[in-house]
PDB file of C-alpha atoms in Angstrom:
ATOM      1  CA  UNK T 115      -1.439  -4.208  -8.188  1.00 53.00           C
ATOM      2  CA  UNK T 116      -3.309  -1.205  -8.941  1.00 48.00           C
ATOM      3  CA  UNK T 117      -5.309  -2.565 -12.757  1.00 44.00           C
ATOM      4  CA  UNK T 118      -8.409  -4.161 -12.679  1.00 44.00           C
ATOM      5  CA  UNK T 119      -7.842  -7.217 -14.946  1.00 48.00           C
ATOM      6  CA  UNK T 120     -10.915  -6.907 -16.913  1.00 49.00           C
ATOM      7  CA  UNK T 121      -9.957  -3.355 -18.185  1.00 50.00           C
ATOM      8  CA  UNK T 122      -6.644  -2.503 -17.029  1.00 53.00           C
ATOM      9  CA  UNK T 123      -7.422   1.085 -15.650  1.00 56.00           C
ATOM     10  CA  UNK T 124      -5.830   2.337 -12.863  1.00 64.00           C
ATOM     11  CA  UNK T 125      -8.177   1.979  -9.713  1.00 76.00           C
ATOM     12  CA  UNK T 126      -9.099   4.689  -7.920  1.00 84.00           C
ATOM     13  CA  UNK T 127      -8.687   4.732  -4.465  1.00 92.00           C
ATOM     14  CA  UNK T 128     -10.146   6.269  -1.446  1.00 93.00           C
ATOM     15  CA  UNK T 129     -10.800   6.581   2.101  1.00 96.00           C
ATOM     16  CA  UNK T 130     -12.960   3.638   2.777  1.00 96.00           C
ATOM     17  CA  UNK T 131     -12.327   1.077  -0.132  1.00 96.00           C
ATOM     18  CA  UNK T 132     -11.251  -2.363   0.536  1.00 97.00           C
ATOM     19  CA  UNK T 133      -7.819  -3.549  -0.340  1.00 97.00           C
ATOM     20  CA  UNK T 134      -5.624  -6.103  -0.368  1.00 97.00           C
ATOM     21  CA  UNK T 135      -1.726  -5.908   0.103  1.00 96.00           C
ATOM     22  CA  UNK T 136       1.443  -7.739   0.614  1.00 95.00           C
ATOM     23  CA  UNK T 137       2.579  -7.559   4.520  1.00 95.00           C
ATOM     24  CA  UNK T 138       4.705  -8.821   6.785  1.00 93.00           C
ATOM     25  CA  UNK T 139       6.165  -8.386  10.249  1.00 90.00           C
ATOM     26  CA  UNK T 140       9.299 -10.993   9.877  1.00 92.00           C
ATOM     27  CA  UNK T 141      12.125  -9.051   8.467  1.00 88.00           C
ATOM     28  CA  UNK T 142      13.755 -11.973   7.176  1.00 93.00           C
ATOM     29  CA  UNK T 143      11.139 -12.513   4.714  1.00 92.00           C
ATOM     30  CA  UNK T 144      11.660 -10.948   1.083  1.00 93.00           C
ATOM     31  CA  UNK T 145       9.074  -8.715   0.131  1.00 88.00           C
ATOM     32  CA  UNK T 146       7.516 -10.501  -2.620  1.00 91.00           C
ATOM     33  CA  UNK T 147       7.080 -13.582   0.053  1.00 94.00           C
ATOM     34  CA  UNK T 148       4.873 -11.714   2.373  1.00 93.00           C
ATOM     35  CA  UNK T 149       1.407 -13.071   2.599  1.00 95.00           C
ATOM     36  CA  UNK T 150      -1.398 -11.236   0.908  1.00 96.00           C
ATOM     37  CA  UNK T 151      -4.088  -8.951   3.618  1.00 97.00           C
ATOM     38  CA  UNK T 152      -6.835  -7.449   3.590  1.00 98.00           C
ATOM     39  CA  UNK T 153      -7.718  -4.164   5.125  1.00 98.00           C
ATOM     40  CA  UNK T 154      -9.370  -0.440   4.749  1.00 98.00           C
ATOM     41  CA  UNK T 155      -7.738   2.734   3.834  1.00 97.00           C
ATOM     42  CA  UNK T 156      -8.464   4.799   6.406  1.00 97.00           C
ATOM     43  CA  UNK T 157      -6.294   8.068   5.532  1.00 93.00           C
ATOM     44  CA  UNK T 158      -4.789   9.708   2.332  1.00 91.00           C
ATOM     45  CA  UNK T 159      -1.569  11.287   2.623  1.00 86.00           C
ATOM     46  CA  UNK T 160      -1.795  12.845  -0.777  1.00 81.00           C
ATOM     47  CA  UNK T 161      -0.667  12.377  -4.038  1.00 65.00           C
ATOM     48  CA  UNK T 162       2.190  15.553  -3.909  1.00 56.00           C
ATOM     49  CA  UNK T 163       5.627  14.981  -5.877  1.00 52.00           C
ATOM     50  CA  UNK T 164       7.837  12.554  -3.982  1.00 58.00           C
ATOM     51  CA  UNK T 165      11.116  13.002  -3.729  1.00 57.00           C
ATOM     52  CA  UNK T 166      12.922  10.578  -5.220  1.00 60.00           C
ATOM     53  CA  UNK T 167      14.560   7.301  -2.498  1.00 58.00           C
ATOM     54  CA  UNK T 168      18.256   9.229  -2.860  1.00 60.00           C
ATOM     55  CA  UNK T 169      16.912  12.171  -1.551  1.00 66.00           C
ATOM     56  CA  UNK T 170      15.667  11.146   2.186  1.00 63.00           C
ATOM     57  CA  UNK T 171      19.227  10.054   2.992  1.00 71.00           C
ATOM     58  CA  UNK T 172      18.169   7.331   3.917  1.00 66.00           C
ATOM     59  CA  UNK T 173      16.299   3.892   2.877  1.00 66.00           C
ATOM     60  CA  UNK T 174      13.748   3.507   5.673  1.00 66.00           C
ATOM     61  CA  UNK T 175      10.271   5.259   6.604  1.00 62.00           C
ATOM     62  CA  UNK T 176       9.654   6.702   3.231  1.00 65.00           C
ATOM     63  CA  UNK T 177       6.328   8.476   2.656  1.00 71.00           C
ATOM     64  CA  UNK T 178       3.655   6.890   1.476  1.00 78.00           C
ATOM     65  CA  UNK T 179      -0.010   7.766  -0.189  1.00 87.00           C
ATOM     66  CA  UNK T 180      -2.444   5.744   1.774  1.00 92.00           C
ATOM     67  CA  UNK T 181      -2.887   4.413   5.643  1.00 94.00           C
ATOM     68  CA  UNK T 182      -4.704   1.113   5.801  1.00 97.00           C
ATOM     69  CA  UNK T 183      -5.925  -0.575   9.023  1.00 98.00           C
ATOM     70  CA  UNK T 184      -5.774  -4.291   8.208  1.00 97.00           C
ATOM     71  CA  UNK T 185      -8.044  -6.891   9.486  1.00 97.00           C
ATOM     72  CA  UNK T 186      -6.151  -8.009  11.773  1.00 96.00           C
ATOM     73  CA  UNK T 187      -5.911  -4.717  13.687  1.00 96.00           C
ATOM     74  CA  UNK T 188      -1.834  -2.984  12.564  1.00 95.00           C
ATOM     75  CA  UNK T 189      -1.683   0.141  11.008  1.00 96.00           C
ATOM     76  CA  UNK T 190       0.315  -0.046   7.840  1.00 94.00           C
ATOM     77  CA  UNK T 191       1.264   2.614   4.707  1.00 92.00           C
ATOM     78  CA  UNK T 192       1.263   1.984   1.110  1.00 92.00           C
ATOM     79  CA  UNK T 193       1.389   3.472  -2.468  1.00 90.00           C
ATOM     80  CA  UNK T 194      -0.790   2.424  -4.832  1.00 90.00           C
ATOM     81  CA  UNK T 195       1.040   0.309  -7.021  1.00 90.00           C
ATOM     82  CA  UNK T 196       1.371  -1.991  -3.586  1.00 92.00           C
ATOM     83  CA  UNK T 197      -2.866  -2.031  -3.466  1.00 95.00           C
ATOM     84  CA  UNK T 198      -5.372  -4.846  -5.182  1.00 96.00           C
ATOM     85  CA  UNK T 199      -8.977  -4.226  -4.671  1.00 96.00           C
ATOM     86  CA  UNK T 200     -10.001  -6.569  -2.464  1.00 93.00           C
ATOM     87  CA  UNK T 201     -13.018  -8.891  -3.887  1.00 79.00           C
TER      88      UNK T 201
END
């Protein structure tokens, strides 16, 4: 999600922009089913190496760049390749 489709540059992102994302509170749901959002980033984590999933030793509550308040008022986190401008 992170190309515009006119040029296919990475977007970048800050504190501030619009974007749109996939979310989801019902854990049954797969991940590519969750409904599209809209909110604002309102913090960046930074951009620093990750460690790689194997590392945490575990697969839950990995880091993530950006915080983004959605419209309809949760707090979530996401990376960029999980971000759209919103238009």
């Amino acid at each position: 999600m992170t190309s515009t489709p006119a040029d296919r540059r990475p977007v970048a992102w800050s504190v501030g922009a619009r974007v749109r994302t996939r979310h989801s509170r019902d854990t049954d749901l797969a991940p590519e089913q969750w409904p599209v959002v809209s909110g604002v980033i309102v913090d960046d984590f930074g951009d620093g190496a990750d460690p790689a999933d194997s590392e945490y030793g575990r697969d839950w509550a990995h880091k993530r760049r950006w915080a983004i308040a959605l419209d309809s008022g949760s707090l979530i986190f996401r990376n960029d390749a999980e971000l759209a401008p919103d238009s």
